[in-house]
Amino acid sequence: MNSRKTERWLCGLLMVLLGGCASVPQQSDDPSIYWPKPPAAPRFVYVTTLVSDESIRKENTEDRFLKALTGTKEGGDRVFAKPFGVAAKDGVVVVTDTVLRQGFIFNLRRQKLYPLGRAGKKGLLSKPLGVAIGAGSQIYIADASAKKVIVYDAFGMYLRDIGDFGDLDRPVDVAVSPDGKQVYVMDAGGIDSNRHRVVVYSTEGAKLFEFGRRGGGAGEFNLPTQVEIAPDGTVYVLDAGNFRVQVFSPDGQFQRAWGRVGRNFGDFARPRGLAVGEDGNIYVSDAAFRNVQVFNPKGELLLAIGGKQLLDRPGELAMPADIAVDELQHVYIVDQIFKKVEVLRRLSQQEMEAIVAKRRDSR
């Protein structure tokens, strides 16, 4: 199946499971949740919330009857205790949980939820944080306590480790290059360590090079938390302790940076998650603001996603952690307090214009 057919097929599947490729609502009293809020032109729409296997399973009449009979809530019992990392690609969504010491694989094609890293002689997780999905849907998880990256197949079977003894102090995140050949590991070091850096390996685990050290200058890090790679290979690092995002070439050469500590739009107070979309836009979650700020590649703020009320409702965030963006422009946001993953979708220009026209015609 070629890539274009695969994308159309996956889009159709997500339409059923997540509503992710739905057409613009036809009613003037549109119940959809958009960002930014009206009357501004919408850019993102709420799709669904992932909390259990029921979140990705198509519900039939019998399911609905049993829920009504038993009083079961929509979405089922939440499987997360304290979710942190998230990655999404090719119909697979992976979420890590630091309290349960495991991962969860939401397989949209099979409509199944698989456990990850909790059984077997190898591949047991201790403190799983960041996660990435590489070529062949292989799953890479940064384990801060085990001080290595553990690799699994698409169904959670252990494959190998990346990082020899003494290589890494505190790996907190991982990213895979667009060609699937290199693995970038974010090593946060620690308060007493100067090894705050990005370490780059081959996918088989051979150490290639590293860049960065502790400090506040260009190309230096202070307790960095996230590393992400854009489709063109550009490397983005969330330098949380310095309240900024830094940008590097694929070989680790510093290019630019933006950000500062503050309480205004575009500032950072407690940045936690980082993602880069297919369009090059950068997403940064902030636990203090309880939102996700979206920037263009130049570091200019476009909008913020999230609500002001501390309520467990669609699109509301209490403590956002990691973020992911898949190839269909779905945005996945982990919330640790509400123990969920919010799923949004970036609207196309045509959809946005159609919604604006509907609003105008309904006045």
CSV table of C-alpha atoms in Angstrom, one decimal:
chain,number,residue,atom,x,y,z
A,1,MET,CA,0.0,0.0,0.0
A,2,ASN,CA,1.6,3.3,-1.1
A,3,SER,CA,1.9,6.3,1.3
A,4,ARG,CA,-1.0,8.2,-0.3
A,5,LYS,CA,-3.4,5.3,0.0
A,6,THR,CA,-2.2,4.6,3.5
A,7,GLU,CA,-2.9,8.2,4.6
A,8,ARG,CA,-6.4,8.1,3.1
A,9,TRP,CA,-7.1,4.7,4.7
A,10,LEU,CA,-5.8,5.9,8.1
A,11,CYS,CA,-7.8,9.1,7.8
A,12,GLY,CA,-10.9,7.1,7.2
A,13,LEU,CA,-10.2,5.0,10.2
A,14,LEU,CA,-9.6,8.0,12.5
A,15,MET,CA,-12.9,9.4,11.2
A,16,VAL,CA,-14.7,6.5,12.8
A,17,LEU,CA,-12.6,6.1,15.9
A,18,LEU,CA,-11.6,9.7,16.7
A,19,GLY,CA,-13.7,11.8,14.4
A,20,GLY,CA,-10.4,13.2,13.3
A,21,CYS,CA,-11.2,13.8,9.6
A,22,ALA,CA,-14.8,14.8,10.0
A,23,SER,CA,-16.4,17.4,7.7
A,24,VAL,CA,-17.5,20.8,8.9
A,25,PRO,CA,-20.7,20.6,11.0
A,26,GLN,CA,-23.8,21.5,9.1
A,27,GLN,CA,-25.8,23.0,11.9
A,28,SER,CA,-25.6,26.7,12.7
A,29,ASP,CA,-25.5,25.9,16.4
A,30,ASP,CA,-22.2,24.1,16.1
A,31,PRO,CA,-21.5,22.2,19.3
A,32,SER,CA,-17.8,21.7,18.5
A,33,ILE,CA,-15.1,23.1,20.7
A,34,TYR,CA,-12.6,25.3,18.9
A,35,TRP,CA,-9.4,27.2,19.6
A,36,PRO,CA,-9.2,30.1,19.5
A,37,LYS,CA,-12.6,30.8,20.9
A,38,PRO,CA,-15.3,32.6,18.8
A,39,PRO,CA,-15.5,35.1,17.3
A,40,ALA,CA,-11.8,34.5,16.3
A,41,ALA,CA,-11.4,32.2,13.3
A,42,PRO,CA,-10.9,28.6,14.5
A,43,ARG,CA,-7.6,26.8,14.0
A,44,PHE,CA,-8.1,23.6,16.2
A,45,VAL,CA,-11.1,21.5,17.1
A,46,TYR,CA,-11.6,19.0,19.9
A,47,VAL,CA,-11.8,15.4,18.8
A,48,THR,CA,-11.9,13.1,21.8
A,49,THR,CA,-10.2,12.1,25.0
A,50,LEU,CA,-8.1,8.9,25.5
A,51,VAL,CA,-8.6,7.3,29.0
A,52,SER,CA,-9.0,3.5,28.3
A,53,ASP,CA,-9.5,0.9,25.5
A,54,GLU,CA,-13.1,2.1,25.2
A,55,SER,CA,-11.8,5.4,23.9
A,56,ILE,CA,-10.7,3.8,20.6
A,57,ARG,CA,-13.3,1.1,20.3
A,58,LYS,CA,-16.3,1.7,18.0
A,59,GLU,CA,-19.4,1.4,20.2
A,60,ASN,CA,-22.3,-0.7,19.1
A,61,THR,CA,-25.9,-0.8,20.2
A,62,GLU,CA,-25.3,-3.5,22.8
A,63,ASP,CA,-22.4,-1.5,24.4
A,64,ARG,CA,-24.7,1.6,24.7
A,65,PHE,CA,-27.4,-0.5,26.3
A,66,LEU,CA,-25.1,-2.0,28.8
A,67,LYS,CA,-23.7,1.4,29.7
A,68,ALA,CA,-27.2,2.8,30.2
A,69,LEU,CA,-28.2,-0.3,32.3
A,70,THR,CA,-25.1,-0.2,34.5
A,71,GLY,CA,-24.6,3.5,34.7
A,72,THR,CA,-21.1,3.2,33.3
A,73,LYS,CA,-19.5,6.5,32.4
A,74,GLU,CA,-18.4,7.3,28.8
A,75,GLY,CA,-14.8,6.2,28.2
A,76,GLY,CA,-14.7,3.5,30.9
A,77,ASP,CA,-12.4,3.3,33.9
A,78,ARG,CA,-9.2,5.3,33.4
A,79,VAL,CA,-6.2,3.2,33.0
A,80,PHE,CA,-3.7,5.9,33.9
A,81,ALA,CA,-2.3,6.7,37.3
A,82,LYS,CA,0.1,9.5,36.3
A,83,PRO,CA,0.6,9.7,32.5
A,84,PHE,CA,3.6,11.7,31.2
A,85,GLY,CA,5.0,10.9,27.8
A,86,VAL,CA,3.1,10.6,24.5
A,87,ALA,CA,3.9,9.7,20.9
A,88,ALA,CA,1.7,9.1,17.9
A,89,LYS,CA,2.4,7.8,14.4
A,90,ASP,CA,0.7,5.6,11.8
A,91,GLY,CA,-2.4,4.8,13.9
A,92,VAL,CA,-0.4,4.0,17.0
A,93,VAL,CA,-0.5,6.2,20.2
A,94,VAL,CA,1.9,5.4,23.0
A,95,VAL,CA,1.6,6.8,26.5
A,96,THR,CA,4.0,6.4,29.5
A,97,ASP,CA,3.0,6.3,33.1
A,98,THR,CA,5.5,7.1,35.8
A,99,VAL,CA,3.5,5.7,38.8
A,100,LEU,CA,2.5,2.5,37.1
A,101,ARG,CA,6.0,2.1,35.6
A,102,GLN,CA,4.7,1.1,32.3
A,103,GLY,CA,3.4,2.2,28.9
A,104,PHE,CA,0.2,1.9,27.0
A,105,ILE,CA,-0.1,1.3,23.3
A,106,PHE,CA,-3.4,2.5,21.7
A,107,ASN,CA,-3.5,0.6,18.4
A,108,LEU,CA,-6.2,2.4,16.3
A,109,ARG,CA,-6.2,-0.1,13.5
A,110,ARG,CA,-6.9,-3.1,15.8
A,111,GLN,CA,-8.9,-1.0,18.3
A,112,LYS,CA,-6.9,-2.6,21.0
A,113,LEU,CA,-5.0,-1.3,24.1
A,114,TYR,CA,-1.7,-3.2,24.8
A,115,PRO,CA,0.5,-2.9,28.0
A,116,LEU,CA,4.1,-2.1,27.6
A,117,GLY,CA,7.2,-2.7,29.8
A,118,ARG,CA,5.5,-4.4,32.8
A,119,ALA,CA,6.3,-8.1,32.1
A,120,GLY,CA,9.1,-10.3,30.9
A,121,LYS,CA,12.8,-10.7,31.9
A,122,LYS,CA,13.9,-7.8,29.7
A,123,GLY,CA,12.3,-4.5,29.0
A,124,LEU,CA,10.8,-3.8,32.4
A,125,LEU,CA,10.3,-0.1,33.0
A,126,SER,CA,11.4,1.8,36.1
A,127,LYS,CA,10.6,5.4,35.4
A,128,PRO,CA,9.4,5.8,31.8
A,129,LEU,CA,9.3,9.4,30.6
A,130,GLY,CA,9.6,10.5,27.0
A,131,VAL,CA,8.6,8.3,24.2
A,132,ALA,CA,9.1,8.2,20.4
A,133,ILE,CA,7.9,6.1,17.5
A,134,GLY,CA,10.4,5.3,14.8
A,135,ALA,CA,10.6,3.3,11.5
A,136,GLY,CA,8.5,0.2,11.5
A,137,SER,CA,6.5,1.5,14.5
A,138,GLN,CA,9.3,0.6,16.8
A,139,ILE,CA,8.8,2.3,20.2
A,140,TYR,CA,11.6,4.1,22.1
A,141,ILE,CA,11.2,5.0,25.7
A,142,ALA,CA,13.6,7.0,27.9
A,143,ASP,CA,13.8,5.5,31.3
A,144,ALA,CA,15.3,8.0,33.8
A,145,SER,CA,15.9,5.4,36.6
A,146,ALA,CA,17.3,2.7,34.3
A,147,LYS,CA,19.5,5.3,32.6
A,148,LYS,CA,18.9,4.0,29.1
A,149,VAL,CA,16.4,4.0,26.2
A,150,ILE,CA,14.4,0.8,25.8
A,151,VAL,CA,13.1,-0.2,22.4
A,152,TYR,CA,10.0,-2.3,21.7
A,153,ASP,CA,8.1,-3.4,18.7
A,154,ALA,CA,4.6,-2.1,17.8
A,155,PHE,CA,3.0,-4.6,20.2
A,156,GLY,CA,5.2,-4.0,23.2
A,157,MET,CA,7.7,-6.8,22.8
A,158,TYR,CA,11.2,-6.0,24.0
A,159,LEU,CA,13.8,-5.6,21.3
A,160,ARG,CA,17.0,-3.9,22.7
A,161,ASP,CA,18.5,-1.2,24.9
A,162,ILE,CA,20.3,2.0,23.8
A,163,GLY,CA,22.9,3.4,26.1
A,164,ASP,CA,25.8,1.6,27.7
A,165,PHE,CA,26.6,1.7,31.4
A,166,GLY,CA,27.7,5.3,32.3
A,167,ASP,CA,26.6,6.8,29.0
A,168,LEU,CA,23.6,8.6,30.4
A,169,ASP,CA,22.9,10.3,33.8
A,170,ARG,CA,19.1,11.0,33.5
A,171,PRO,CA,17.5,10.3,30.1
A,172,VAL,CA,14.2,12.1,30.1
A,173,ASP,CA,13.2,12.2,26.4
A,174,VAL,CA,14.0,10.6,23.0
A,175,ALA,CA,13.3,11.4,19.4
A,176,VAL,CA,14.0,9.6,16.1
A,177,SER,CA,15.3,11.4,13.0
A,178,PRO,CA,12.9,11.6,10.0
A,179,ASP,CA,14.9,8.9,8.1
A,180,GLY,CA,14.7,6.6,11.1
A,181,LYS,CA,18.5,6.2,11.3
A,182,GLN,CA,19.4,8.3,14.4
A,183,VAL,CA,18.1,8.4,17.9
A,184,TYR,CA,18.4,11.7,19.9
A,185,VAL,CA,18.4,11.2,23.7
A,186,MET,CA,17.8,14.2,26.0
A,187,ASP,CA,20.1,13.7,29.0
A,188,ALA,CA,19.0,16.1,31.7
A,189,GLY,CA,21.9,15.3,33.9
A,190,GLY,CA,20.9,16.6,37.3
A,191,ILE,CA,21.5,19.4,39.8
A,192,ASP,CA,25.0,18.2,40.6
A,193,SER,CA,25.9,17.2,37.0
A,194,ASN,CA,27.3,19.3,34.1
A,195,ARG,CA,26.2,16.6,31.6
A,196,HIS,CA,23.1,18.4,30.4
A,197,ARG,CA,23.1,17.5,26.7
A,198,VAL,CA,21.7,15.6,23.7
A,199,VAL,CA,23.4,12.3,23.0
A,200,VAL,CA,22.9,10.9,19.5
A,201,TYR,CA,22.9,7.1,18.7
A,202,SER,CA,22.3,4.9,15.7
A,203,THR,CA,19.0,3.0,16.0
A,204,GLU,CA,21.1,-0.1,16.8
A,205,GLY,CA,22.7,1.7,19.8
A,206,ALA,CA,26.1,2.9,18.6
A,207,LYS,CA,27.0,6.2,20.1
A,208,LEU,CA,27.6,8.8,17.3
A,209,PHE,CA,28.0,12.2,18.9
A,210,GLU,CA,26.7,14.6,21.5
A,211,PHE,CA,26.1,18.3,21.9
A,212,GLY,CA,25.4,20.7,24.7
A,213,ARG,CA,26.6,21.2,28.3
A,214,ARG,CA,25.3,22.9,31.4
A,215,GLY,CA,25.0,26.7,31.2
A,216,GLY,CA,22.9,29.6,30.0
A,217,GLY,CA,24.7,30.5,26.8
A,218,ALA,CA,23.8,29.6,23.2
A,219,GLY,CA,23.8,25.9,22.8
A,220,GLU,CA,24.0,25.3,26.6
A,221,PHE,CA,21.2,23.7,28.7
A,222,ASN,CA,19.9,23.9,32.2
A,223,LEU,CA,17.8,20.9,33.2
A,224,PRO,CA,16.4,20.3,29.6
A,225,THR,CA,13.3,18.2,29.5
A,226,GLN,CA,12.3,17.5,25.8
A,227,VAL,CA,13.9,17.0,22.4
A,228,GLU,CA,11.9,16.9,19.1
A,229,ILE,CA,12.9,16.7,15.5
A,230,ALA,CA,11.0,18.5,12.7
A,231,PRO,CA,10.3,16.8,9.3
A,232,ASP,CA,13.3,18.6,7.8
A,233,GLY,CA,15.6,17.3,10.5
A,234,THR,CA,15.9,20.4,12.6
A,235,VAL,CA,16.3,19.6,16.3
A,236,TYR,CA,14.3,21.5,19.0
A,237,VAL,CA,15.2,21.3,22.7
A,238,LEU,CA,13.0,22.5,25.5
A,239,ASP,CA,15.6,24.1,27.8
A,240,ALA,CA,13.2,24.3,30.7
A,241,GLY,CA,15.6,25.6,33.3
A,242,ASN,CA,16.5,28.5,31.0
A,243,PHE,CA,12.8,29.0,30.0
A,244,ARG,CA,13.5,28.8,26.3
A,245,VAL,CA,13.4,26.6,23.2
A,246,GLN,CA,16.7,26.1,21.4
A,247,VAL,CA,17.0,25.1,17.8
A,248,PHE,CA,19.9,23.1,16.3
A,249,SER,CA,20.9,21.5,13.0
A,250,PRO,CA,20.8,17.7,12.7
A,251,ASP,CA,24.5,17.6,13.6
A,252,GLY,CA,24.0,19.7,16.7
A,253,GLN,CA,25.0,23.2,15.5
A,254,PHE,CA,23.2,25.9,17.4
A,255,GLN,CA,20.9,28.0,15.2
A,256,ARG,CA,18.6,30.2,17.3
A,257,ALA,CA,16.6,30.3,20.5
A,258,TRP,CA,13.5,32.1,21.9
A,259,GLY,CA,11.7,32.3,25.2
A,260,ARG,CA,11.9,33.9,28.6
A,261,VAL,CA,10.5,33.4,32.1
A,262,GLY,CA,7.3,35.4,32.7
A,263,ARG,CA,3.5,35.4,32.9
A,264,ASN,CA,2.7,37.1,29.5
A,265,PHE,CA,1.6,35.5,26.3
A,266,GLY,CA,4.6,33.7,24.7
A,267,ASP,CA,6.5,33.5,28.0
A,268,PHE,CA,7.3,30.3,29.9
A,269,ALA,CA,6.6,29.7,33.6
A,270,ARG,CA,6.8,25.9,34.0
A,271,PRO,CA,7.3,24.5,30.5
A,272,ARG,CA,7.0,20.7,30.3
A,273,GLY,CA,6.1,19.3,26.8
A,274,LEU,CA,7.4,20.0,23.3
A,275,ALA,CA,6.2,18.9,19.9
A,276,VAL,CA,6.7,19.9,16.2
A,277,GLY,CA,4.0,19.5,13.6
A,278,GLU,CA,4.3,18.6,9.9
A,279,ASP,CA,3.8,22.3,9.1
A,280,GLY,CA,6.8,23.3,11.3
A,281,ASN,CA,4.8,24.8,14.1
A,282,ILE,CA,6.1,24.2,17.6
A,283,TYR,CA,3.9,23.3,20.6
A,284,VAL,CA,5.0,23.9,24.2
A,285,SER,CA,2.9,22.9,27.2
A,286,ASP,CA,3.1,24.9,30.4
A,287,ALA,CA,1.9,23.5,33.8
A,288,ALA,CA,1.7,26.9,35.3
A,289,PHE,CA,-0.5,28.4,32.6
A,290,ARG,CA,-2.4,25.1,32.2
A,291,ASN,CA,-2.2,25.4,28.4
A,292,VAL,CA,-0.3,24.7,25.2
A,293,GLN,CA,1.2,27.6,23.3
A,294,VAL,CA,1.7,27.2,19.6
A,295,PHE,CA,4.6,29.0,17.9
A,296,ASN,CA,5.7,29.3,14.3
A,297,PRO,CA,9.2,28.2,13.3
A,298,LYS,CA,10.4,31.8,14.0
A,299,GLY,CA,9.3,31.5,17.6
A,300,GLU,CA,6.3,33.9,17.2
A,301,LEU,CA,3.3,33.0,19.3
A,302,LEU,CA,0.2,32.0,17.2
A,303,LEU,CA,-2.3,31.0,19.9
A,304,ALA,CA,-2.8,29.2,23.2
A,305,ILE,CA,-4.9,26.0,23.7
A,306,GLY,CA,-6.6,25.4,27.0
A,307,GLY,CA,-9.2,26.7,29.4
A,308,LYS,CA,-9.1,28.9,32.5
A,309,GLN,CA,-11.3,26.6,34.6
A,310,LEU,CA,-10.0,23.7,36.6
A,311,LEU,CA,-12.6,21.3,35.4
A,312,ASP,CA,-12.3,17.9,33.8
A,313,ARG,CA,-14.0,18.8,30.6
A,314,PRO,CA,-13.1,18.5,26.9
A,315,GLY,CA,-10.2,20.8,26.2
A,316,GLU,CA,-9.6,21.7,29.8
A,317,LEU,CA,-6.2,21.1,31.3
A,318,ALA,CA,-5.0,21.0,34.9
A,319,MET,CA,-1.4,19.8,34.6
A,320,PRO,CA,-0.3,19.3,31.0
A,321,ALA,CA,2.8,17.3,30.4
A,322,ASP,CA,4.0,15.9,27.1
A,323,ILE,CA,2.6,16.6,23.6
A,324,ALA,CA,2.6,14.8,20.3
A,325,VAL,CA,1.5,15.7,16.8
A,326,ASP,CA,0.9,12.9,14.2
A,327,GLU,CA,1.1,13.0,10.4
A,328,LEU,CA,-2.6,13.9,10.2
A,329,GLN,CA,-2.3,17.0,12.3
A,330,HIS,CA,-3.9,15.4,15.4
A,331,VAL,CA,-2.5,17.0,18.6
A,332,TYR,CA,-2.2,14.7,21.7
A,333,ILE,CA,-1.9,16.5,25.1
A,334,VAL,CA,-1.2,14.5,28.3
A,335,ASP,CA,-2.9,15.8,31.5
A,336,GLN,CA,-1.5,14.3,34.7
A,337,ILE,CA,-4.2,15.5,37.2
A,338,PHE,CA,-7.2,14.5,35.1
A,339,LYS,CA,-5.3,11.3,33.9
A,340,LYS,CA,-6.2,11.7,30.3
A,341,VAL,CA,-4.9,12.4,26.8
A,342,GLU,CA,-6.8,15.2,25.0
A,343,VAL,CA,-6.9,14.8,21.2
A,344,LEU,CA,-7.4,17.9,19.0
A,345,ARG,CA,-7.0,18.4,15.3
A,346,ARG,CA,-5.6,21.3,13.3
A,347,LEU,CA,-8.2,22.5,10.8
A,348,SER,CA,-7.4,23.1,7.2
A,349,GLN,CA,-7.7,26.5,5.7
A,350,GLN,CA,-10.8,25.4,3.8
A,351,GLU,CA,-12.5,24.0,7.0
A,352,MET,CA,-11.7,27.2,8.9
A,353,GLU,CA,-13.2,29.4,6.1
A,354,ALA,CA,-16.3,27.2,6.0
A,355,ILE,CA,-16.9,27.5,9.7
A,356,VAL,CA,-16.4,31.2,9.6
A,357,ALA,CA,-18.9,31.4,6.8
A,358,LYS,CA,-21.4,29.3,8.7
A,359,ARG,CA,-21.1,31.6,11.7
A,360,ARG,CA,-21.6,34.7,9.5
A,361,ASP,CA,-24.7,33.2,7.8
A,362,SER,CA,-26.3,32.2,11.1
A,363,ARG,CA,-26.3,35.7,12.5
